Short mmCIF file of C-alpha atoms (C1' of nucleotides) in Angstrom, two decimals:
data_model
loop_
_atom_site.label_atom_id
_atom_site.label_comp_id
_atom_site.label_asym_id
_atom_site.label_seq_id
_atom_site.Cartn_x
_atom_site.Cartn_y
_atom_site.Cartn_z
CA UNK A 656 108.48 -64.87 168.07
CA UNK A 657 108.79 -67.90 170.93
CA UNK A 658 105.74 -68.41 172.09
CA UNK A 659 103.40 -67.13 169.30
CA UNK A 660 100.48 -69.69 168.49
CA UNK A 661 100.15 -71.14 165.55
CA UNK A 662 96.71 -71.55 164.58
CA UNK A 663 96.73 -74.33 162.30
CA UNK A 664 94.23 -73.29 159.65
CA UNK A 665 95.76 -69.82 159.18
CA UNK A 666 99.01 -71.34 158.37
CA UNK A 667 97.40 -73.53 155.71
CA UNK A 668 96.12 -70.99 154.27
CA UNK A 669 98.71 -69.23 154.37
CA UNK A 670 101.19 -72.33 152.25
CA UNK A 671 98.08 -73.12 150.23
CA UNK A 672 97.51 -76.91 151.76
CA UNK A 673 95.19 -78.84 153.89
CA UNK A 674 95.43 -78.66 157.78
CA UNK A 675 96.54 -82.29 157.84
CA UNK A 676 99.70 -81.51 156.06
CA UNK A 677 100.35 -78.76 158.51
CA UNK A 678 99.65 -80.92 161.22
CA UNK A 679 102.24 -83.27 160.57
CA UNK A 680 104.94 -80.54 160.20
CA UNK A 681 104.31 -79.05 163.47
CA UNK A 682 104.05 -82.64 164.56
CA UNK A 683 107.74 -83.42 163.31
CA UNK A 684 108.82 -79.76 164.79
CA UNK A 685 107.74 -80.91 168.42
CA UNK A 686 109.43 -83.78 167.87
CA UNK A 687 112.78 -81.65 167.30
CA UNK A 688 111.52 -79.25 169.96
CA UNK A 689 111.24 -75.93 167.95
CA UNK A 690 107.55 -75.50 168.73
CA UNK A 691 105.39 -76.79 171.61
CA UNK A 692 102.39 -78.50 171.69
CA UNK A 693 99.69 -78.97 174.46
CA UNK A 694 96.32 -81.58 173.94
CA UNK A 695 93.42 -79.60 172.67
CA UNK A 696 95.45 -76.25 172.90
CA UNK A 697 97.54 -76.68 169.79
CA UNK A 698 100.88 -75.68 168.66
CA UNK A 699 102.73 -72.62 169.76
CA UNK A 700 106.57 -71.50 168.58
CA UNK A 701 109.29 -72.89 171.62
CA UNK A 702 109.97 -71.31 174.17
CA UNK A 703 112.53 -73.20 175.73
CA UNK A 704 113.30 -72.62 179.38
CA UNK A 705 116.76 -71.59 180.97
CA UNK A 706 117.13 -75.35 182.03
CA UNK A 707 116.32 -76.47 178.89
CA UNK A 708 118.33 -74.26 176.83
CA UNK A 709 121.06 -75.67 179.64
CA UNK A 710 120.53 -79.63 178.37
CA UNK A 711 120.15 -78.70 174.61
CA UNK A 712 123.92 -76.68 174.62
CA UNK A 713 125.24 -79.56 176.90
CA UNK A 714 124.26 -82.47 174.85
CA UNK A 715 125.28 -80.08 171.78
CA UNK A 716 129.04 -80.07 172.97
CA UNK A 717 129.21 -83.63 173.92
CA UNK A 718 127.77 -84.56 170.62
CA UNK A 719 130.12 -82.37 168.37
CA UNK A 720 133.19 -83.40 169.94
CA UNK A 721 132.57 -86.62 169.12
CA UNK A 722 132.33 -85.31 165.89
CA UNK A 723 135.20 -83.48 165.34
CA UNK A 724 137.11 -87.50 167.17
CA UNK A 725 135.84 -88.52 164.20
CA UNK A 726 136.90 -86.36 161.74
CA UNK A 727 140.42 -85.80 162.93
CA UNK A 728 140.64 -89.66 162.48
CA UNK A 729 139.33 -89.47 158.61
CA UNK A 730 139.27 -85.99 157.19
CA UNK A 731 139.91 -85.77 153.47
CA UNK A 732 141.28 -82.66 151.97
CA UNK A 733 138.09 -82.98 149.66
CA UNK A 734 136.84 -82.39 153.20
CA UNK A 735 138.82 -79.43 154.42
CA UNK A 736 138.37 -77.57 150.95
CA UNK A 737 134.97 -77.50 151.76
CA UNK A 738 135.26 -76.47 155.33
CA UNK A 739 137.18 -73.53 153.99
CA UNK A 740 134.50 -72.34 150.71
CA UNK A 741 132.44 -72.72 153.70
CA UNK A 742 134.38 -69.95 156.61
CA UNK A 743 135.09 -67.91 153.59
CA UNK A 744 131.31 -67.47 152.69
CA UNK A 745 131.23 -66.77 156.39
CA UNK A 746 133.62 -63.86 156.04
CA UNK A 747 131.65 -62.49 152.88
CA UNK A 748 128.61 -62.53 154.59
CA UNK A 749 129.76 -61.09 157.61
CA UNK A 750 130.48 -57.91 156.39
CA UNK A 751 127.48 -58.20 154.54
CA UNK A 752 124.40 -59.54 155.17
CA UNK A 753 123.79 -59.98 158.74
CA UNK A 754 121.00 -62.60 158.72
CA UNK A 755 123.24 -64.93 156.06
CA UNK A 756 126.32 -64.47 158.21
CA UNK A 757 123.85 -66.11 161.26
CA UNK A 758 122.63 -69.07 158.95
CA UNK A 759 126.22 -69.61 157.83
CA UNK A 760 127.54 -69.88 161.56
CA UNK A 761 124.76 -72.64 162.20
CA UNK A 762 125.37 -74.44 159.26
CA UNK A 763 128.92 -74.70 159.38
CA UNK A 764 128.69 -77.12 162.54
CA UNK A 765 125.90 -79.11 159.93
CA UNK A 766 128.52 -79.78 157.72
CA UNK A 767 130.86 -80.86 159.92
CA UNK A 768 128.27 -83.38 161.32
CA UNK A 769 127.91 -84.57 158.35
CA UNK A 770 131.42 -84.63 157.15
CA UNK A 771 132.07 -87.39 160.37
CA UNK A 772 129.83 -89.79 158.28
CA UNK A 773 127.58 -90.52 161.37
CA UNK A 774 124.25 -89.99 160.17
CA UNK A 775 122.58 -90.57 163.24
CA UNK A 776 124.92 -88.01 165.11
CA UNK A 777 124.65 -85.55 162.11
CA UNK A 778 121.04 -85.70 162.84
CA UNK A 779 120.96 -85.14 166.27
CA UNK A 780 123.62 -82.05 165.67
CA UNK A 781 121.39 -80.88 163.25
CA UNK A 782 118.45 -81.01 165.39
CA UNK A 783 120.48 -78.99 168.42
CA UNK A 784 121.68 -76.33 165.74
CA UNK A 785 118.21 -75.28 165.03
CA UNK A 786 117.68 -75.16 168.79
CA UNK A 787 120.28 -73.66 169.79
CA UNK A 788 119.40 -71.17 166.93
CA UNK A 789 115.48 -70.66 168.52
CA UNK A 790 117.68 -70.22 172.07
CA UNK A 791 119.48 -67.38 170.83
CA UNK A 792 116.81 -65.55 169.25
CA UNK A 793 115.36 -65.75 173.03
CA UNK A 794 117.56 -65.15 175.05
CA UNK A 795 120.59 -63.10 173.40
CA UNK A 796 121.42 -60.10 172.31
CA UNK A 797 122.41 -58.74 168.86
CA UNK A 798 126.25 -59.62 168.52
CA UNK A 799 128.97 -59.70 165.89
CA UNK A 800 129.86 -62.87 164.56
CA UNK A 801 133.50 -62.57 163.76
CA UNK A 802 134.51 -64.27 166.62
CA UNK A 803 132.88 -67.17 165.59
CA UNK A 804 134.73 -67.51 162.63
CA UNK A 805 137.43 -66.85 163.90
CA UNK A 806 137.15 -70.03 166.18
CA UNK A 807 135.23 -71.91 163.16
CA UNK A 808 138.66 -71.79 161.28
CA UNK A 809 141.07 -72.58 164.17
CA UNK A 810 138.45 -75.89 164.06
CA UNK A 811 140.02 -76.61 160.99
CA UNK A 812 143.46 -75.65 161.04
CA UNK A 813 143.07 -78.55 163.85
CA UNK A 814 141.32 -80.91 161.86
CA UNK A 815 143.97 -80.33 159.02
CA UNK A 816 146.69 -81.26 161.38
CA UNK A 817 144.10 -84.40 162.66
CA UNK A 818 144.58 -83.12 166.30
CA UNK A 819 141.43 -83.90 167.46
CA UNK A 820 142.14 -82.39 170.94
CA UNK A 821 143.01 -79.09 169.36
CA UNK A 822 140.11 -78.88 167.81
CA UNK A 823 137.49 -79.90 170.49
CA UNK A 824 139.28 -77.51 172.40
CA UNK A 825 138.45 -74.53 169.89
CA UNK A 826 134.78 -75.95 169.91
CA UNK A 827 134.11 -75.68 173.60
CA UNK A 828 135.65 -72.50 173.74
CA UNK A 829 133.85 -71.41 170.78
CA UNK A 830 129.95 -73.05 172.17
CA UNK A 831 131.11 -72.15 175.36
CA UNK A 832 131.48 -68.73 174.19
CA UNK A 833 127.57 -68.88 172.46
CA UNK A 834 126.28 -70.40 175.55
CA UNK A 835 127.86 -67.86 177.73
CA UNK A 836 126.65 -65.00 175.40
CA UNK A 837 122.95 -66.99 175.37
CA UNK A 838 122.52 -67.62 179.06
CA UNK A 839 124.70 -65.58 181.50
CA UNK A 840 122.32 -62.53 180.62
CA UNK A 841 119.60 -63.95 182.38
CA UNK A 842 119.76 -65.49 185.69
CA UNK A 843 116.58 -67.34 185.78
CA UNK A 844 113.83 -69.39 184.58
CA UNK A 845 111.25 -66.13 185.93
CA UNK A 846 113.27 -63.09 184.99
CA UNK A 847 112.85 -65.12 181.86
CA UNK A 848 109.54 -65.52 181.30
CA UNK A 849 109.29 -62.06 182.89
CA UNK A 850 111.37 -60.69 180.03
CA UNK A 851 109.55 -62.76 177.13
CA UNK A 852 106.03 -61.10 178.36
CA UNK A 853 107.32 -57.50 178.53
CA UNK A 854 109.16 -58.26 174.46
CA UNK A 855 105.34 -59.13 173.73
CA UNK A 856 104.13 -56.13 174.87
CA UNK A 857 107.05 -53.76 173.16
CA UNK A 858 106.54 -55.14 170.02
CA UNK B 743 110.41 -109.40 161.50
CA UNK B 744 112.27 -106.01 160.66
CA UNK B 745 111.56 -105.26 156.92
CA UNK B 746 108.51 -106.37 157.43
CA UNK B 747 105.52 -104.38 155.53
CA UNK B 748 103.67 -102.08 158.45
CA UNK B 749 99.62 -101.25 156.07
CA UNK B 750 97.99 -98.53 157.67
CA UNK B 751 94.06 -99.61 157.30
CA UNK B 752 95.99 -103.31 158.66
CA UNK B 753 96.85 -101.39 161.62
CA UNK B 754 94.29 -99.13 162.25
CA UNK B 755 92.15 -102.04 162.06
CA UNK B 756 93.83 -103.91 164.57
CA UNK B 757 93.60 -101.50 166.96
CA UNK B 758 90.66 -99.71 166.03
CA UNK B 759 91.85 -96.46 165.42
CA UNK B 760 91.83 -94.45 162.30
CA UNK B 761 94.34 -94.11 159.42
CA UNK B 762 95.19 -90.24 160.62
CA UNK B 763 96.69 -92.36 163.77
CA UNK B 764 98.22 -94.71 162.61
CA UNK B 765 99.81 -92.41 160.12
CA UNK B 766 101.30 -90.11 162.93
CA UNK B 767 102.36 -93.06 164.65
CA UNK B 768 104.12 -93.88 161.57
CA UNK B 769 105.68 -90.66 161.30
CA UNK B 770 107.03 -90.69 164.52
CA UNK B 771 108.49 -93.94 164.62
CA UNK B 772 110.02 -93.08 161.30
CA UNK B 773 111.49 -90.53 163.02
CA UNK B 774 113.39 -91.83 165.33
CA UNK B 775 114.98 -94.77 163.19
CA UNK B 776 112.35 -96.90 164.13
CA UNK B 777 110.26 -97.89 160.61
CA UNK B 778 111.70 -97.10 157.28
CA UNK B 779 109.09 -95.11 154.84
CA UNK B 780 109.43 -94.59 150.80
CA UNK B 781 106.96 -92.14 149.43
CA UNK B 782 104.03 -93.86 147.89
CA UNK B 783 105.72 -96.93 148.77
CA UNK B 784 104.43 -96.92 152.74
CA UNK B 785 106.56 -97.81 155.99
CA UNK B 786 108.26 -100.69 156.81
CA UNK B 787 110.10 -102.18 160.22
CA UNK B 788 113.07 -100.68 159.76
CA UNK B 789 116.23 -102.74 158.18
CA UNK B 790 119.11 -100.54 159.46
CA UNK B 791 122.15 -101.33 157.88
CA UNK B 792 125.21 -101.94 159.10
CA UNK B 793 127.25 -99.17 159.27
CA UNK B 794 123.75 -97.56 160.03
CA UNK B 795 123.99 -99.73 163.16
CA UNK B 796 127.64 -98.76 163.72
CA UNK B 797 126.63 -95.37 163.70
CA UNK B 798 123.92 -96.15 166.16
CA UNK B 799 126.32 -97.45 168.53
CA UNK B 800 128.86 -94.58 168.52
CA UNK B 801 126.19 -92.19 169.31
CA UNK B 802 125.02 -94.25 171.90
CA UNK B 803 128.55 -94.34 173.58
CA UNK B 804 128.95 -90.86 173.44
CA UNK B 805 125.46 -89.82 174.76
CA UNK B 806 126.16 -92.18 177.48
CA UNK B 807 129.27 -91.42 178.65
CA UNK B 808 128.17 -87.89 178.95
CA UNK B 809 124.99 -89.12 181.34
CA UNK B 810 127.44 -90.88 183.24
CA UNK B 811 129.82 -87.62 183.27
CA UNK B 812 126.33 -85.92 184.72
CA UNK B 813 125.65 -88.43 187.61
CA UNK B 814 128.67 -88.65 188.78
CA UNK B 815 128.67 -84.69 190.03
CA UNK B 816 124.79 -85.31 191.02
CA UNK B 817 123.73 -88.52 191.90
CA UNK B 818 122.13 -88.60 194.90
CA UNK B 819 121.45 -91.57 197.74
CA UNK B 820 117.57 -91.82 196.11
CA UNK B 821 118.98 -92.30 192.71
CA UNK B 822 121.46 -94.86 193.62
CA UNK B 823 118.32 -96.81 194.94
CA UNK B 824 116.37 -96.49 191.86
CA UNK B 825 119.27 -98.10 190.01
CA UNK B 826 119.86 -100.79 192.44
CA UNK B 827 116.07 -101.25 192.68
CA UNK B 828 115.92 -101.90 188.75
CA UNK B 829 118.93 -104.53 188.70
CA UNK B 830 117.36 -106.30 191.23
CA UNK B 831 114.29 -106.35 189.27
CA UNK B 832 116.43 -107.63 186.46
CA UNK B 833 118.48 -110.28 187.92
CA UNK B 834 115.36 -111.78 189.60
CA UNK B 835 113.71 -111.60 185.59
CA UNK B 836 116.89 -112.90 184.37
CA UNK B 837 116.09 -116.43 185.87
CA UNK B 838 112.55 -116.22 185.09
CA UNK B 839 111.21 -114.68 181.62
CA UNK B 840 113.60 -113.93 179.35
CA UNK B 841 111.74 -111.54 177.68
CA UNK B 842 110.99 -109.32 180.47
CA UNK B 843 114.90 -109.85 180.99
CA UNK B 844 116.23 -107.61 177.83
CA UNK B 845 113.07 -105.58 178.02
CA UNK B 846 114.53 -104.53 181.68
CA UNK B 847 117.95 -104.83 180.52
CA UNK B 848 117.31 -101.58 177.87
CA UNK B 849 114.91 -100.23 180.97
CA UNK B 850 118.47 -99.61 183.21
CA UNK B 851 119.70 -96.92 180.63
CA UNK B 852 116.77 -95.13 180.17
CA UNK B 853 116.75 -95.22 183.33
CA UNK B 854 120.63 -93.74 183.76
CA UNK B 855 119.65 -91.00 181.27
CA UNK B 856 116.25 -90.00 182.76
CA UNK B 857 118.24 -89.49 186.25
CA UNK B 858 120.65 -87.69 184.17
CA UNK B 859 118.13 -84.28 184.19
CA UNK B 860 119.15 -83.09 180.88
CA UNK B 861 115.69 -83.93 179.45
CA UNK B 862 117.46 -83.87 175.75
CA UNK B 863 119.77 -85.96 175.83
CA UNK B 864 117.83 -88.25 178.22
CA UNK B 865 115.60 -88.09 174.88
CA UNK B 866 118.17 -88.96 172.25
CA UNK B 867 119.30 -91.58 174.75
CA UNK B 868 116.46 -94.09 174.66
CA UNK B 869 115.71 -93.44 170.74
CA UNK B 870 119.35 -94.79 170.49
CA UNK B 871 118.67 -97.79 172.78
CA UNK B 872 115.10 -98.50 170.81
CA UNK B 873 117.84 -98.30 167.55
CA UNK B 874 120.07 -100.83 169.49
CA UNK B 875 117.14 -103.49 170.48
CA UNK B 876 116.03 -103.34 166.59
CA UNK B 877 119.94 -104.24 165.85
CA UNK B 878 119.94 -106.56 167.86
CA UNK B 879 116.70 -108.41 167.37
CA UNK B 880 118.35 -107.77 163.44
CA UNK B 881 122.22 -108.83 163.70
CA UNK B 882 121.92 -110.61 167.29
CA UNK B 883 122.00 -114.15 168.22
CA UNK B 884 120.04 -115.42 170.94
CA UNK B 885 122.35 -115.32 174.17
CA UNK B 886 122.13 -114.65 177.95
CA UNK B 887 122.13 -111.34 179.92
CA UNK B 888 123.71 -112.03 183.06
CA UNK B 889 126.50 -109.92 182.09
CA UNK B 890 124.93 -107.36 181.23
CA UNK B 891 123.73 -107.18 184.78
CA UNK B 892 127.13 -107.70 186.37
CA UNK B 893 127.70 -104.81 184.28
CA UNK B 894 125.28 -102.18 185.13
CA UNK B 895 126.32 -103.83 188.79
CA UNK B 896 129.25 -101.61 187.81
CA UNK B 897 127.99 -99.18 186.73
CA UNK B 898 126.06 -99.09 189.63
CA UNK B 899 128.79 -99.09 192.18
CA UNK B 900 130.93 -96.29 190.47
CA UNK B 901 128.22 -93.95 190.73
CA UNK B 902 128.53 -94.51 194.67
CA UNK B 903 131.88 -93.32 194.56
CA UNK B 904 131.39 -90.76 192.68
CA UNK B 905 133.52 -92.30 190.19
CA UNK B 906 132.87 -91.41 186.42
CA UNK B 907 135.90 -92.54 184.65
CA UNK B 908 135.20 -95.93 186.33
CA UNK B 909 131.43 -95.40 185.36
CA UNK B 910 132.61 -94.54 181.50
CA UNK B 911 135.17 -97.52 181.40
CA UNK B 912 132.09 -99.91 183.07
CA UNK B 913 129.68 -98.67 180.28
CA UNK B 914 132.35 -98.59 177.36
CA UNK B 915 132.88 -102.34 178.33
CA UNK B 916 129.19 -102.91 178.52
CA UNK B 917 128.57 -101.58 174.98
CA UNK B 918 131.49 -102.90 173.32
CA UNK B 919 130.07 -106.40 174.37
CA UNK B 920 126.39 -105.70 173.04
CA UNK B 921 128.09 -104.43 169.64
CA UNK B 922 130.52 -106.85 169.32
CA UNK B 923 127.67 -109.56 169.89
CA UNK B 924 125.35 -107.54 167.29
CA UNK B 925 127.93 -106.79 164.74
CA UNK B 926 130.71 -108.96 164.61
CA UNK B 927 128.63 -111.75 163.58
CA UNK B 928 128.01 -110.83 160.45
CA UNK B 929 131.08 -108.79 157.67
CA UNK B 930 129.44 -107.21 155.33
CA UNK B 931 125.63 -105.20 154.34
CA UNK B 932 125.49 -107.33 151.57
CA UNK B 933 126.13 -110.50 154.39
CA UNK B 934 123.38 -108.70 156.43
CA UNK B 935 121.37 -108.42 152.88
CA UNK B 936 121.20 -111.78 152.16
CA UNK B 937 120.94 -113.24 155.54
CA UNK B 938 117.64 -111.44 155.58
CA UNK B 939 116.41 -112.40 152.21
CA UNK B 940 116.60 -116.23 153.59
CA UNK B 941 115.16 -115.59 156.91
CA UNK B 942 112.37 -113.80 154.56
CA UNK B 943 111.82 -117.13 152.35
CA UNK B 944 112.54 -119.17 155.62
CA UNK B 945 109.75 -118.19 157.56
"C1'" DT C 678 108.58 -119.37 126.29
"C1'" DA C 679 109.82 -114.45 126.96
"C1'" DT C 680 108.49 -109.75 126.99
"C1'" DT C 681 105.73 -105.63 127.19
"C1'" DG C 682 100.71 -103.09 127.21
"C1'" DG C 683 97.09 -102.58 129.83
"C1'" DC C 684 93.31 -103.28 133.28
"C1'" DA C 685 92.14 -104.18 138.26
"C1'" DT C 686 92.94 -103.61 142.99
"C1'" DT C 687 95.25 -101.95 147.01
"C1'" DC C 688 97.79 -98.43 149.34
"C1'" DT C 689 99.41 -94.01 149.72
"C1'" DG C 690 98.95 -88.90 149.60
"C1'" DT C 691 95.55 -84.56 151.35
"C1'" DA C 692 91.67 -82.64 151.68
"C1'" DT C 693 87.20 -82.08 154.56
"C1'" DG C 694 83.57 -83.41 157.58
"C1'" DC C 695 81.90 -83.83 162.25
"C1'" DA C 696 82.21 -83.60 166.93
"C1'" DT C 697 84.17 -82.25 171.13
"C1'" DA C 698 87.12 -78.75 173.95
"C1'" DA C 699 89.07 -74.00 174.96
"C1'" DT C 700 87.75 -68.96 174.44
"C1'" DT C 701 86.05 -64.94 174.33
"C1'" DG C 702 82.56 -62.16 174.90
"C1'" DT C 703 77.91 -60.60 177.08
"C1'" DA C 704 74.62 -60.26 180.02
"C1'" DT C 705 72.84 -60.56 184.72
"C1'" DA C 706 73.57 -60.83 188.97
"C1'" DC C 707 75.82 -58.76 193.67
"C1'" DG D 1127 81.41 -51.87 189.38
"C1'" DT D 1128 83.47 -56.68 189.78
"C1'" DA D 1129 82.56 -61.19 189.42
"C1'" DT D 1130 80.57 -65.13 187.99
"C1'" DA D 1131 77.53 -67.84 184.15
"C1'" DC D 1132 76.22 -68.87 179.69
"C1'" DA D 1133 76.10 -68.66 175.26
"C1'" DA D 1134 78.91 -67.99 170.90
"C1'" DT D 1135 82.90 -68.42 168.42
"C1'" DT D 1136 86.63 -70.78 167.25
"C1'" DA D 1137 90.22 -74.89 167.57
"C1'" DT D 1138 91.87 -78.83 167.90
"C1'" DG D 1139 90.86 -84.48 167.34
"C1'" DC D 1140 90.10 -87.80 164.74
"C1'" DA D 1141 87.37 -90.57 160.66
"C1'" DT D 1142 86.42 -90.56 156.55
"C1'" DA D 1143 85.96 -89.69 151.81
"C1'" DC D 1144 88.65 -89.00 147.23
"C1'" DA D 1145 93.04 -88.75 144.02
"C1'" DG D 1146 96.40 -90.52 142.42
"C1'" DA D 1147 100.28 -93.44 142.43
"C1'" DA D 1148 102.39 -98.46 143.04
"C1'" DT D 1149 101.84 -103.10 142.11
"C1'" DG D 1150 100.46 -107.38 140.16
"C1'" DC D 1151 97.80 -109.91 136.86
"C1'" DC D 1152 95.81 -111.41 132.66
"C1'" DA D 1153 96.53 -111.65 128.04
"C1'" DA D 1154 98.48 -110.13 123.39
"C1'" DT D 1155 102.74 -110.56 120.48
"C1'" DA D 1156 107.30 -111.60 118.77
#
DNA sequence: TATTGGCATTCTGTATGCATAATTGTATAC
DNA sequence: GTATACAATTATGCATACAGAATGCCAATA
């Protein structure tokens, strides 16, 4: 799917809107790094390179650490409850609906960021989480998200004790696991390019 | 200037382009937090609230710390030279052209971020620096930037020694000074609103 | 005099049309 | 059979036109 052409007419027809609308949406997605655009050549679903992927992960770690620093200072019992309910949802979805489980796993981080109360931080986290999803779709092999849920739980537990360092450690460990799963499988950008071409032909 | 209406027709005429172009630019600036947009009411130059301003500064600190961590690991002599040349430029501008001095002070941070090599981080730093400029325009009283230059120099010196902690300390101190200058003058969002209204009437 | 209703104006939101750049396909030459 | 050039098709970039929402103004009425 990454690399696919996004023709304005096609999308517009599909959603019953004019090219103008499609154009603004594509521009927005481009700004968020989810679609690539070339002048006079149009838009494609972004194919982040390996180094771009590393940049996204590094930035994500940096942002999410800050989220936890803030949260450790100011979480309310209400917040903790919301987080706990979310992880419970994740647990439920994990045995039933794989797609939902993946979506919920991302939304946990977005929820954390929004609870931090810093809107700017939250917007950036939202973006990098989306981009990570795209990266995982590109590079990662299918996997269970059992561990994710466990790590999410660890983060909540640390926040409940207002232990920011423990929360950050859990987050670091968590994101490192995700990163490794995504990036250690390929060893170079070139390899990635080849693989994506092969994938295209295979489907 | 913040709060001013940005009418599409007016801007388009001013720059000799159609509303289509203006619209995309405004949308982009909105995404970057530099203009406010309300449905069916158009765009205005953003008037970040005090809490929004604090969020921007906090996020900026977080991002720039990461920039320095990376740079302390990987700066080259070339990089150091470019930074030094930039600060020299700042020093020169400081005595001659106030507007240029302010611009260069912001660009120092953008240069740092781009030298980090992390494009994602660099884009976010670019955004928050722009937003900080807007915030300073809103809240801050005019001031000399002598201290800024000295602090920039400290950061370079720390990087030259690959001492990330010293660089981060200098940056923290630097940004804290800027933040205080901007945010301690006002004490609440309400006060800011009132002041902006008065400013409007005065001009 | 204050308030409300309606009218006119202005500006935004969206669609569409036209010109230009890119791509694809075809024909011809080597 | 391959390569190149040219034509036809397609898609993008931009401008413009039209419809609908918001604002302001004025008059009418309480």
